[in-house]
PDB file of C-alpha atoms in Angstrom:
ATOM      1  CA  UNK A   1      52.153  -8.715 -37.579  1.00 53.00           C
ATOM      2  CA  UNK A   2      53.706  -7.934 -33.537  1.00 61.00           C
ATOM      3  CA  UNK A   3      50.648  -6.295 -31.959  1.00 62.00           C
ATOM      4  CA  UNK A   4      50.496  -2.574 -30.744  1.00 56.00           C
ATOM      5  CA  UNK A   5      51.936  -1.647 -27.087  1.00 60.00           C
ATOM      6  CA  UNK A   6      49.497  -1.190 -25.123  1.00 67.00           C
ATOM      7  CA  UNK A   7      48.678   2.660 -24.886  1.00 66.00           C
ATOM      8  CA  UNK A   8      48.800   3.552 -21.029  1.00 75.00           C
ATOM      9  CA  UNK A   9      48.265   7.071 -19.354  1.00 78.00           C
ATOM     10  CA  UNK A  10      51.565   8.693 -17.406  1.00 81.00           C
ATOM     11  CA  UNK A  11      50.527   8.156 -13.291  1.00 76.00           C
ATOM     12  CA  UNK A  12      50.765  11.627 -13.288  1.00 79.00           C
ATOM     13  CA  UNK A  13      47.826  12.778 -14.644  1.00 82.00           C
ATOM     14  CA  UNK A  14      45.980  10.947 -13.224  1.00 82.00           C
ATOM     15  CA  UNK A  15      44.997  10.481  -9.133  1.00 86.00           C
ATOM     16  CA  UNK A  16      43.440   8.191  -7.056  1.00 88.00           C
ATOM     17  CA  UNK A  17      40.535   9.055  -5.761  1.00 90.00           C
ATOM     18  CA  UNK A  18      39.507   5.912  -3.714  1.00 94.00           C
ATOM     19  CA  UNK A  19      41.238   2.019  -3.624  1.00 94.00           C
ATOM     20  CA  UNK A  20      39.385  -0.544  -1.617  1.00 96.00           C
ATOM     21  CA  UNK A  21      39.578  -3.502  -1.055  1.00 98.00           C
ATOM     22  CA  UNK A  22      39.009  -6.803   0.656  1.00 98.00           C
ATOM     23  CA  UNK A  23      37.580 -10.394   1.255  1.00 98.00           C
ATOM     24  CA  UNK A  24      33.679 -11.036   1.476  1.00 98.00           C
ATOM     25  CA  UNK A  25      31.376 -13.581   2.817  1.00 98.00           C
ATOM     26  CA  UNK A  26      34.112 -14.800   5.346  1.00 98.00           C
ATOM     27  CA  UNK A  27      31.879 -17.603   7.277  1.00 98.00           C
ATOM     28  CA  UNK A  28      32.125 -19.144  10.216  1.00 98.00           C
ATOM     29  CA  UNK A  29      30.448 -20.574  13.380  1.00 98.00           C
ATOM     30  CA  UNK A  30      31.292 -19.745  16.597  1.00 98.00           C
ATOM     31  CA  UNK A  31      30.785 -22.717  19.873  1.00 98.00           C
ATOM     32  CA  UNK A  32      30.790 -21.454  23.499  1.00 97.00           C
ATOM     33  CA  UNK A  33      30.108 -24.930  25.332  1.00 96.00           C
ATOM     34  CA  UNK A  34      29.742 -23.733  29.202  1.00 95.00           C
ATOM     35  CA  UNK A  35      28.771 -27.113  29.988  1.00 93.00           C
ATOM     36  CA  UNK A  36      26.804 -29.414  28.814  1.00 95.00           C
ATOM     37  CA  UNK A  37      25.235 -25.992  27.704  1.00 96.00           C
ATOM     38  CA  UNK A  38      26.805 -24.349  24.561  1.00 98.00           C
ATOM     39  CA  UNK A  39      26.310 -20.986  22.811  1.00 97.00           C
ATOM     40  CA  UNK A  40      26.423 -20.050  19.076  1.00 98.00           C
ATOM     41  CA  UNK A  41      26.690 -17.906  16.271  1.00 98.00           C
ATOM     42  CA  UNK A  42      27.186 -18.903  13.030  1.00 98.00           C
ATOM     43  CA  UNK A  43      27.809 -14.986  11.256  1.00 98.00           C
ATOM     44  CA  UNK A  44      29.470 -13.561   7.798  1.00 98.00           C
ATOM     45  CA  UNK A  45      31.808 -11.398   7.623  1.00 98.00           C
ATOM     46  CA  UNK A  46      33.237  -8.430   4.464  1.00 98.00           C
ATOM     47  CA  UNK A  47      36.373  -6.600   5.526  1.00 98.00           C
ATOM     48  CA  UNK A  48      37.294  -4.053   2.970  1.00 98.00           C
ATOM     49  CA  UNK A  49      40.853  -1.797   3.743  1.00 98.00           C
ATOM     50  CA  UNK A  50      42.650   1.252   2.329  1.00 98.00           C
ATOM     51  CA  UNK A  51      45.984   1.585   2.953  1.00 97.00           C
ATOM     52  CA  UNK A  52      48.348   4.110   2.664  1.00 96.00           C
ATOM     53  CA  UNK A  53      49.195   3.807  -0.199  1.00 94.00           C
ATOM     54  CA  UNK A  54      48.490   3.076  -4.155  1.00 94.00           C
ATOM     55  CA  UNK A  55      52.414   1.437  -5.054  1.00 93.00           C
ATOM     56  CA  UNK A  56      50.202  -1.429  -5.644  1.00 93.00           C
ATOM     57  CA  UNK A  57      47.688  -0.123  -8.230  1.00 91.00           C
ATOM     58  CA  UNK A  58      50.150   2.125  -9.730  1.00 90.00           C
ATOM     59  CA  UNK A  59      53.096   0.473  -9.838  1.00 91.00           C
ATOM     60  CA  UNK A  60      52.143  -2.891  -9.149  1.00 93.00           C
ATOM     61  CA  UNK A  61      54.447  -2.813  -6.562  1.00 95.00           C
ATOM     62  CA  UNK A  62      52.924  -5.122  -3.841  1.00 96.00           C
ATOM     63  CA  UNK A  63      54.726  -4.854  -0.585  1.00 96.00           C
ATOM     64  CA  UNK A  64      52.848  -3.150   1.303  1.00 97.00           C
ATOM     65  CA  UNK A  65      49.746  -5.417   0.508  1.00 98.00           C
ATOM     66  CA  UNK A  66      48.072  -7.681   3.534  1.00 98.00           C
ATOM     67  CA  UNK A  67      46.751 -10.330   1.625  1.00 98.00           C
ATOM     68  CA  UNK A  68      43.183 -11.320   1.683  1.00 98.00           C
ATOM     69  CA  UNK A  69      43.139 -14.789   2.239  1.00 98.00           C
ATOM     70  CA  UNK A  70      45.203 -13.564   5.452  1.00 98.00           C
ATOM     71  CA  UNK A  71      42.494 -11.399   6.249  1.00 98.00           C
ATOM     72  CA  UNK A  72      39.712 -13.892   6.623  1.00 98.00           C
ATOM     73  CA  UNK A  73      42.811 -15.572   8.352  1.00 98.00           C
ATOM     74  CA  UNK A  74      42.504 -13.353  10.758  1.00 98.00           C
ATOM     75  CA  UNK A  75      38.821 -12.978  11.429  1.00 98.00           C
ATOM     76  CA  UNK A  76      38.969 -16.526  11.072  1.00 98.00           C
ATOM     77  CA  UNK A  77      41.336 -16.108  14.695  1.00 98.00           C
ATOM     78  CA  UNK A  78      39.186 -13.505  16.286  1.00 98.00           C
ATOM     79  CA  UNK A  79      36.175 -15.406  16.892  1.00 98.00           C
ATOM     80  CA  UNK A  80      38.363 -17.633  18.093  1.00 98.00           C
ATOM     81  CA  UNK A  81      40.442 -15.407  20.682  1.00 98.00           C
ATOM     82  CA  UNK A  82      37.762 -13.092  21.376  1.00 97.00           C
ATOM     83  CA  UNK A  83      34.279 -14.828  21.220  1.00 97.00           C
ATOM     84  CA  UNK A  84      31.523 -12.899  19.488  1.00 98.00           C
ATOM     85  CA  UNK A  85      29.704 -11.192  22.161  1.00 96.00           C
ATOM     86  CA  UNK A  86      27.295  -9.692  20.342  1.00 97.00           C
ATOM     87  CA  UNK A  87      28.391  -8.659  15.757  1.00 98.00           C
ATOM     88  CA  UNK A  88      29.007  -5.274  16.691  1.00 97.00           C
ATOM     89  CA  UNK A  89      31.265  -6.158  19.478  1.00 97.00           C
ATOM     90  CA  UNK A  90      32.702  -8.956  16.470  1.00 98.00           C
ATOM     91  CA  UNK A  91      33.538  -5.860  14.011  1.00 98.00           C
ATOM     92  CA  UNK A  92      34.782  -3.396  16.768  1.00 97.00           C
ATOM     93  CA  UNK A  93      37.443  -6.208  17.663  1.00 98.00           C
ATOM     94  CA  UNK A  94      38.352  -6.665  13.874  1.00 98.00           C
ATOM     95  CA  UNK A  95      38.556  -3.113  13.054  1.00 98.00           C
ATOM     96  CA  UNK A  96      40.906  -2.568  16.270  1.00 97.00           C
ATOM     97  CA  UNK A  97      42.514  -5.711  15.335  1.00 98.00           C
ATOM     98  CA  UNK A  98      43.744  -4.470  11.756  1.00 98.00           C
ATOM     99  CA  UNK A  99      44.315  -0.130  12.042  1.00 98.00           C
ATOM    100  CA  UNK A 100      46.699  -1.767  15.608  1.00 97.00           C
ATOM    101  CA  UNK A 101      49.234  -4.173  13.876  1.00 98.00           C
ATOM    102  CA  UNK A 102      49.410  -2.494  11.142  1.00 98.00           C
ATOM    103  CA  UNK A 103      50.473   1.026  10.691  1.00 96.00           C
ATOM    104  CA  UNK A 104      49.842   1.581   6.894  1.00 97.00           C
ATOM    105  CA  UNK A 105      46.071   0.426   7.448  1.00 98.00           C
ATOM    106  CA  UNK A 106      44.351   4.086   7.276  1.00 98.00           C
ATOM    107  CA  UNK A 107      40.703   2.837   7.140  1.00 98.00           C
ATOM    108  CA  UNK A 108      38.961   0.229   8.126  1.00 98.00           C
ATOM    109  CA  UNK A 109      34.827  -1.449   7.446  1.00 98.00           C
ATOM    110  CA  UNK A 110      34.248  -4.783   8.444  1.00 98.00           C
ATOM    111  CA  UNK A 111      30.575  -5.785   7.905  1.00 98.00           C
ATOM    112  CA  UNK A 112      28.702  -9.081  10.084  1.00 98.00           C
ATOM    113  CA  UNK A 113      25.422 -10.313   9.583  1.00 98.00           C
ATOM    114  CA  UNK A 114      24.730 -13.292  11.735  1.00 98.00           C
ATOM    115  CA  UNK A 115      22.393 -16.405  10.605  1.00 97.00           C
ATOM    116  CA  UNK A 116      18.874 -15.867  13.279  1.00 97.00           C
ATOM    117  CA  UNK A 117      19.402 -18.839  15.671  1.00 97.00           C
ATOM    118  CA  UNK A 118      17.361 -19.499  18.700  1.00 96.00           C
ATOM    119  CA  UNK A 119      17.717 -22.390  21.899  1.00 97.00           C
ATOM    120  CA  UNK A 120      15.428 -25.021  20.990  1.00 97.00           C
ATOM    121  CA  UNK A 121      12.201 -25.195  23.956  1.00 95.00           C
ATOM    122  CA  UNK A 122       9.879 -28.002  25.105  1.00 94.00           C
ATOM    123  CA  UNK A 123       7.548 -27.106  27.470  1.00 94.00           C
ATOM    124  CA  UNK A 124       9.031 -23.928  28.624  1.00 93.00           C
ATOM    125  CA  UNK A 125      12.941 -25.429  29.518  1.00 96.00           C
ATOM    126  CA  UNK A 126      15.784 -24.883  26.767  1.00 96.00           C
ATOM    127  CA  UNK A 127      17.263 -26.485  25.098  1.00 97.00           C
ATOM    128  CA  UNK A 128      20.936 -26.941  26.530  1.00 97.00           C
ATOM    129  CA  UNK A 129      22.825 -28.013  22.927  1.00 97.00           C
ATOM    130  CA  UNK A 130      20.189 -27.897  19.809  1.00 98.00           C
ATOM    131  CA  UNK A 131      18.397 -24.257  18.659  1.00 97.00           C
ATOM    132  CA  UNK A 132      16.321 -23.758  15.047  1.00 97.00           C
ATOM    133  CA  UNK A 133      16.782 -21.696  12.728  1.00 96.00           C
ATOM    134  CA  UNK A 134      14.184 -18.597  12.636  1.00 94.00           C
ATOM    135  CA  UNK A 135      12.545 -16.391   9.936  1.00 90.00           C
ATOM    136  CA  UNK A 136      12.287 -12.723  12.165  1.00 93.00           C
ATOM    137  CA  UNK A 137      14.650 -10.802  10.593  1.00 97.00           C
ATOM    138  CA  UNK A 138      18.465 -10.882  10.034  1.00 98.00           C
ATOM    139  CA  UNK A 139      20.852  -8.740  12.139  1.00 98.00           C
ATOM    140  CA  UNK A 140      23.558  -6.802  10.805  1.00 98.00           C
ATOM    141  CA  UNK A 141      25.675  -4.359  11.416  1.00 98.00           C
ATOM    142  CA  UNK A 142      28.986  -1.986   9.578  1.00 98.00           C
ATOM    143  CA  UNK A 143      32.234  -0.578  12.232  1.00 97.00           C
ATOM    144  CA  UNK A 144      34.129   1.626  10.290  1.00 96.00           C
ATOM    145  CA  UNK A 145      37.286   3.044  11.478  1.00 96.00           C
ATOM    146  CA  UNK A 146      39.986   5.635  10.311  1.00 96.00           C
ATOM    147  CA  UNK A 147      43.578   5.272  12.010  1.00 94.00           C
ATOM    148  CA  UNK A 148      43.743   7.240  15.014  1.00 91.00           C
ATOM    149  CA  UNK A 149      39.898   7.861  14.799  1.00 92.00           C
ATOM    150  CA  UNK A 150      36.894   6.861  16.676  1.00 93.00           C
ATOM    151  CA  UNK A 151      34.615   3.829  15.225  1.00 94.00           C
ATOM    152  CA  UNK A 152      31.342   4.065  13.889  1.00 95.00           C
ATOM    153  CA  UNK A 153      28.961   1.898  14.349  1.00 96.00           C
ATOM    154  CA  UNK A 154      25.954   0.644  12.243  1.00 97.00           C
ATOM    155  CA  UNK A 155      22.532  -2.073  13.142  1.00 98.00           C
ATOM    156  CA  UNK A 156      20.215  -3.317  11.244  1.00 98.00           C
ATOM    157  CA  UNK A 157      17.540  -5.807  10.536  1.00 98.00           C
ATOM    158  CA  UNK A 158      16.280  -7.127   6.979  1.00 98.00           C
ATOM    159  CA  UNK A 159      14.518  -9.161   5.005  1.00 97.00           C
ATOM    160  CA  UNK A 160      11.515  -9.453   8.151  1.00 98.00           C
ATOM    161  CA  UNK A 161       8.750 -10.105   6.376  1.00 97.00           C
ATOM    162  CA  UNK A 162       5.815  -8.188   7.909  1.00 97.00           C
ATOM    163  CA  UNK A 163       2.008  -8.483   6.952  1.00 97.00           C
ATOM    164  CA  UNK A 164      -1.127  -7.483   7.769  1.00 96.00           C
ATOM    165  CA  UNK A 165      -4.647  -8.197   6.469  1.00 96.00           C
ATOM    166  CA  UNK A 166      -6.778  -5.216   7.629  1.00 96.00           C
ATOM    167  CA  UNK A 167      -6.562  -1.435   8.555  1.00 95.00           C
ATOM    168  CA  UNK A 168      -4.885  -0.448   5.654  1.00 96.00           C
ATOM    169  CA  UNK A 169      -6.063   1.291   2.729  1.00 95.00           C
ATOM    170  CA  UNK A 170      -4.266   3.491   0.132  1.00 95.00           C
ATOM    171  CA  UNK A 171      -6.889   6.975  -0.449  1.00 96.00           C
ATOM    172  CA  UNK A 172      -6.202  10.973  -0.830  1.00 96.00           C
ATOM    173  CA  UNK A 173      -2.945   9.824  -4.167  1.00 97.00           C
ATOM    174  CA  UNK A 174      -2.664  12.440  -7.038  1.00 97.00           C
ATOM    175  CA  UNK A 175      -4.152  11.359 -10.097  1.00 96.00           C
ATOM    176  CA  UNK A 176      -3.774  12.467 -13.522  1.00 96.00           C
ATOM    177  CA  UNK A 177      -4.566  10.369 -17.147  1.00 97.00           C
ATOM    178  CA  UNK A 178      -1.862   7.532 -16.703  1.00 97.00           C
ATOM    179  CA  UNK A 179      -3.873   6.918 -13.083  1.00 96.00           C
ATOM    180  CA  UNK A 180      -5.410   3.099 -12.600  1.00 94.00           C
ATOM    181  CA  UNK A 181      -5.299   2.495  -9.792  1.00 92.00           C
ATOM    182  CA  UNK A 182      -8.959   2.777  -7.523  1.00 93.00           C
ATOM    183  CA  UNK A 183      -8.637   4.070  -3.878  1.00 95.00           C
ATOM    184  CA  UNK A 184      -8.360   1.383  -0.946  1.00 92.00           C
ATOM    185  CA  UNK A 185     -10.022   1.619   2.729  1.00 93.00           C
ATOM    186  CA  UNK A 186      -9.465  -1.723   3.145  1.00 93.00           C
ATOM    187  CA  UNK A 187      -6.075  -3.972   1.803  1.00 93.00           C
ATOM    188  CA  UNK A 188      -3.173  -6.541   2.895  1.00 94.00           C
ATOM    189  CA  UNK A 189      -0.808  -4.526   4.052  1.00 95.00           C
ATOM    190  CA  UNK A 190       2.130  -6.194   3.068  1.00 96.00           C
ATOM    191  CA  UNK A 191       6.093  -5.411   3.115  1.00 96.00           C
ATOM    192  CA  UNK A 192       9.550  -6.489   2.924  1.00 97.00           C
ATOM    193  CA  UNK A 193      11.424  -4.594   5.582  1.00 98.00           C
ATOM    194  CA  UNK A 194      15.411  -3.135   5.877  1.00 98.00           C
ATOM    195  CA  UNK A 195      16.015  -1.048   8.638  1.00 98.00           C
ATOM    196  CA  UNK A 196      19.849   0.243   9.897  1.00 98.00           C
ATOM    197  CA  UNK A 197      20.052   3.051  12.836  1.00 98.00           C
ATOM    198  CA  UNK A 198      23.481   4.846  13.835  1.00 96.00           C
ATOM    199  CA  UNK A 199      24.525   5.909  16.844  1.00 92.00           C
ATOM    200  CA  UNK A 200      26.040   8.600  19.034  1.00 77.00           C
ATOM    201  CA  UNK A 201      28.886   7.607  21.575  1.00 71.00           C
ATOM    202  CA  UNK A 202      30.331   3.521  21.074  1.00 65.00           C
ATOM    203  CA  UNK A 203      30.867   2.550  24.860  1.00 73.00           C
ATOM    204  CA  UNK A 204      29.066   1.385  27.310  1.00 84.00           C
ATOM    205  CA  UNK A 205      25.554  -0.426  24.571  1.00 93.00           C
ATOM    206  CA  UNK A 206      23.783  -2.034  25.290  1.00 95.00           C
ATOM    207  CA  UNK A 207      23.449  -4.041  21.319  1.00 96.00           C
ATOM    208  CA  UNK A 208      21.703  -6.783  22.026  1.00 97.00           C
ATOM    209  CA  UNK A 209      19.244  -4.770  24.027  1.00 97.00           C
ATOM    210  CA  UNK A 210      18.912  -2.525  21.892  1.00 97.00           C
ATOM    211  CA  UNK A 211      18.432  -4.917  18.743  1.00 98.00           C
ATOM    212  CA  UNK A 212      15.845  -6.263  20.549  1.00 97.00           C
ATOM    213  CA  UNK A 213      13.719  -3.531  20.984  1.00 98.00           C
ATOM    214  CA  UNK A 214      14.001  -1.948  17.964  1.00 98.00           C
ATOM    215  CA  UNK A 215      12.248  -5.244  16.682  1.00 98.00           C
ATOM    216  CA  UNK A 216       9.686  -4.716  19.124  1.00 98.00           C
ATOM    217  CA  UNK A 217       9.236  -1.025  18.229  1.00 98.00           C
ATOM    218  CA  UNK A 218       9.417  -2.605  14.571  1.00 98.00           C
ATOM    219  CA  UNK A 219       6.643  -5.633  15.616  1.00 98.00           C
ATOM    220  CA  UNK A 220       4.618  -3.187  17.602  1.00 98.00           C
ATOM    221  CA  UNK A 221       4.308   0.447  14.710  1.00 98.00           C
ATOM    222  CA  UNK A 222       3.544  -2.624  12.236  1.00 98.00           C
ATOM    223  CA  UNK A 223       0.990  -3.850  13.307  1.00 97.00           C
ATOM    224  CA  UNK A 224      -0.587  -2.127  16.931  1.00 96.00           C
ATOM    225  CA  UNK A 225      -2.308  -3.180  19.485  1.00 96.00           C
ATOM    226  CA  UNK A 226      -3.676  -6.773  19.750  1.00 95.00           C
ATOM    227  CA  UNK A 227      -7.133  -6.632  20.010  1.00 95.00           C
ATOM    228  CA  UNK A 228      -8.258  -4.322  16.988  1.00 94.00           C
ATOM    229  CA  UNK A 229      -4.422  -2.539  14.848  1.00 95.00           C
ATOM    230  CA  UNK A 230      -3.597   0.601  13.973  1.00 94.00           C
ATOM    231  CA  UNK A 231      -4.950   2.181  10.394  1.00 96.00           C
ATOM    232  CA  UNK A 232      -1.702   3.031   7.955  1.00 96.00           C
ATOM    233  CA  UNK A 233      -2.789   5.213   6.026  1.00 97.00           C
ATOM    234  CA  UNK A 234       0.172   4.195   3.041  1.00 97.00           C
ATOM    235  CA  UNK A 235       3.572   2.473   3.312  1.00 97.00           C
ATOM    236  CA  UNK A 236       5.048   6.194   4.433  1.00 97.00           C
ATOM    237  CA  UNK A 237       3.104   6.562   7.442  1.00 97.00           C
ATOM    238  CA  UNK A 238       3.459   2.662   8.348  1.00 98.00           C
ATOM    239  CA  UNK A 239       7.532   3.470   7.918  1.00 98.00           C
ATOM    240  CA  UNK A 240       7.368   6.891  10.088  1.00 98.00           C
ATOM    241  CA  UNK A 241       6.067   5.350  12.956  1.00 98.00           C
ATOM    242  CA  UNK A 242       8.543   2.774  13.607  1.00 98.00           C
ATOM    243  CA  UNK A 243      10.667   5.731  13.000  1.00 98.00           C
ATOM    244  CA  UNK A 244       8.996   7.863  15.288  1.00 98.00           C
ATOM    245  CA  UNK A 245       8.613   4.991  18.243  1.00 98.00           C
ATOM    246  CA  UNK A 246      11.841   3.569  17.861  1.00 98.00           C
ATOM    247  CA  UNK A 247      13.663   7.349  18.563  1.00 97.00           C
ATOM    248  CA  UNK A 248      11.234   7.721  21.238  1.00 97.00           C
ATOM    249  CA  UNK A 249      11.953   4.198  23.139  1.00 97.00           C
ATOM    250  CA  UNK A 250      15.872   3.754  21.911  1.00 96.00           C
ATOM    251  CA  UNK A 251      17.726   7.503  23.443  1.00 93.00           C
ATOM    252  CA  UNK A 252      20.794   6.038  21.973  1.00 93.00           C
ATOM    253  CA  UNK A 253      19.494   5.961  18.298  1.00 95.00           C
ATOM    254  CA  UNK A 254      20.882   9.231  16.764  1.00 94.00           C
ATOM    255  CA  UNK A 255      19.393   8.475  13.037  1.00 96.00           C
ATOM    256  CA  UNK A 256      17.573   5.717  11.334  1.00 98.00           C
ATOM    257  CA  UNK A 257      16.921   4.719   8.186  1.00 98.00           C
ATOM    258  CA  UNK A 258      13.972   2.063   7.301  1.00 98.00           C
ATOM    259  CA  UNK A 259      12.608   1.011   3.833  1.00 98.00           C
ATOM    260  CA  UNK A 260       9.722  -1.583   3.106  1.00 98.00           C
ATOM    261  CA  UNK A 261       9.417  -3.180  -0.502  1.00 97.00           C
ATOM    262  CA  UNK A 262       5.794  -3.988  -1.535  1.00 96.00           C
ATOM    263  CA  UNK A 263       4.772  -6.805  -1.662  1.00 93.00           C
ATOM    264  CA  UNK A 264       1.197  -6.665  -3.610  1.00 92.00           C
ATOM    265  CA  UNK A 265      -1.104  -8.908  -3.887  1.00 93.00           C
ATOM    266  CA  UNK A 266      -3.600  -9.771  -6.559  1.00 92.00           C
ATOM    267  CA  UNK A 267      -8.045 -10.147  -5.056  1.00 93.00           C
ATOM    268  CA  UNK A 268      -8.415 -13.744  -8.082  1.00 94.00           C
ATOM    269  CA  UNK A 269     -11.428 -13.486 -10.222  1.00 94.00           C
ATOM    270  CA  UNK A 270     -13.393 -16.752  -9.734  1.00 96.00           C
ATOM    271  CA  UNK A 271     -15.917 -15.560 -10.781  1.00 95.00           C
ATOM    272  CA  UNK A 272     -15.658 -18.590 -13.714  1.00 94.00           C
ATOM    273  CA  UNK A 273     -15.627 -21.166 -11.321  1.00 96.00           C
ATOM    274  CA  UNK A 274     -19.311 -20.273  -9.602  1.00 96.00           C
ATOM    275  CA  UNK A 275     -17.171 -19.002  -6.457  1.00 97.00           C
ATOM    276  CA  UNK A 276     -17.572 -15.784  -4.623  1.00 96.00           C
ATOM    277  CA  UNK A 277     -14.461 -13.519  -3.899  1.00 95.00           C
ATOM    278  CA  UNK A 278     -14.541 -11.527  -0.735  1.00 93.00           C
ATOM    279  CA  UNK A 279     -10.823 -10.702  -0.797  1.00 92.00           C
ATOM    280  CA  UNK A 280     -10.733 -14.201   0.334  1.00 95.00           C
ATOM    281  CA  UNK A 281      -7.992 -16.146  -2.234  1.00 96.00           C
ATOM    282  CA  UNK A 282      -5.307 -13.742  -2.999  1.00 96.00           C
ATOM    283  CA  UNK A 283      -2.144 -14.350  -6.076  1.00 96.00           C
ATOM    284  CA  UNK A 284       1.609 -12.542  -4.600  1.00 95.00           C
ATOM    285  CA  UNK A 285       2.438 -10.317  -7.515  1.00 92.00           C
ATOM    286  CA  UNK A 286       6.746 -10.140  -7.644  1.00 86.00           C
ATOM    287  CA  UNK A 287       7.501  -7.336  -9.716  1.00 90.00           C
ATOM    288  CA  UNK A 288       7.047  -4.685  -9.736  1.00 92.00           C
ATOM    289  CA  UNK A 289       7.663  -4.430  -6.656  1.00 95.00           C
ATOM    290  CA  UNK A 290       7.066  -0.840  -5.025  1.00 96.00           C
ATOM    291  CA  UNK A 291      10.262   0.336  -2.873  1.00 98.00           C
ATOM    292  CA  UNK A 292       8.826   3.544   0.404  1.00 98.00           C
ATOM    293  CA  UNK A 293      12.603   4.663   2.376  1.00 98.00           C
ATOM    294  CA  UNK A 294      12.584   7.403   4.805  1.00 98.00           C
ATOM    295  CA  UNK A 295      15.900   8.650   7.112  1.00 98.00           C
ATOM    296  CA  UNK A 296      15.327  10.421  10.466  1.00 97.00           C
ATOM    297  CA  UNK A 297      18.011  12.019  12.392  1.00 95.00           C
ATOM    298  CA  UNK A 298      16.825  13.522  16.022  1.00 93.00           C
ATOM    299  CA  UNK A 299      17.862  17.517  15.203  1.00 90.00           C
ATOM    300  CA  UNK A 300      20.149  17.932  17.517  1.00 77.00           C
ATOM    301  CA  UNK A 301      22.095  15.363  16.346  1.00 63.00           C
ATOM    302  CA  UNK A 302      21.600  16.836  12.621  1.00 59.00           C
ATOM    303  CA  UNK A 303      23.072  20.301  14.396  1.00 61.00           C
ATOM    304  CA  UNK A 304      25.354  18.890  15.836  1.00 65.00           C
ATOM    305  CA  UNK A 305      26.783  17.355  13.000  1.00 62.00           C
ATOM    306  CA  UNK A 306      26.622  20.648  10.875  1.00 54.00           C
TER     307      UNK A 306
END
């Protein structure tokens, strides 16, 4: 028995609200050799574009479609020809290439993240060509731009794990019949951080310097002075401390978003073994976990945007 034809709405009855496509997880290692000394950038890029028509979606007409394999090849070629001084500049190079090479590309977003390689040292002497991967957070960025528009750049840190074993508590919170947790004046504060920030103008920005400064602000605001620390009454206040210190030290940043995903530790009961446990042996509780996010912007910049 013949199956009935698939029923479609006529195109005039629908409207394409958004259409983007691209290539994800383009991985590459770029090596720059300066005689015996080598410099590396290992990155992962994602590139998505919007065309000035949607004929490929509505009519199956691929004549304007830039294949995603071509997009991958362009990223590799740009790494060779332009190099990767910073991931932010590399993302801007990707945006510029697509908008200047294809007049029918009206929008592009490039995401780039960097593997945290650090040059090996021995007795203070840096190695010329050996590196170690360090767990100090993953650096990432996004650059997006419309045809004839200004590029917008976001930089960030993710998967940065932080912990302090005291100088943290949680008291005075709202209680009702569903509240079971006790108030705490001394607890382990452990979290995984996600942080991103946006700039005003993208001209003459030292992306490396700013990323390093924000990284230092995160560590300083989370931990406090090295000899005594600083008390944290909540994850929320810690988030705010990070943001306030960053905005105070980096005037180029207009807006900053910080998320702390809590890693809770439960004090293990060792009484059945005849042992006391004064918060010395703890077990991580991975799920469920709490998350705390805040976006903070400078009032002047927010008024100008409005």
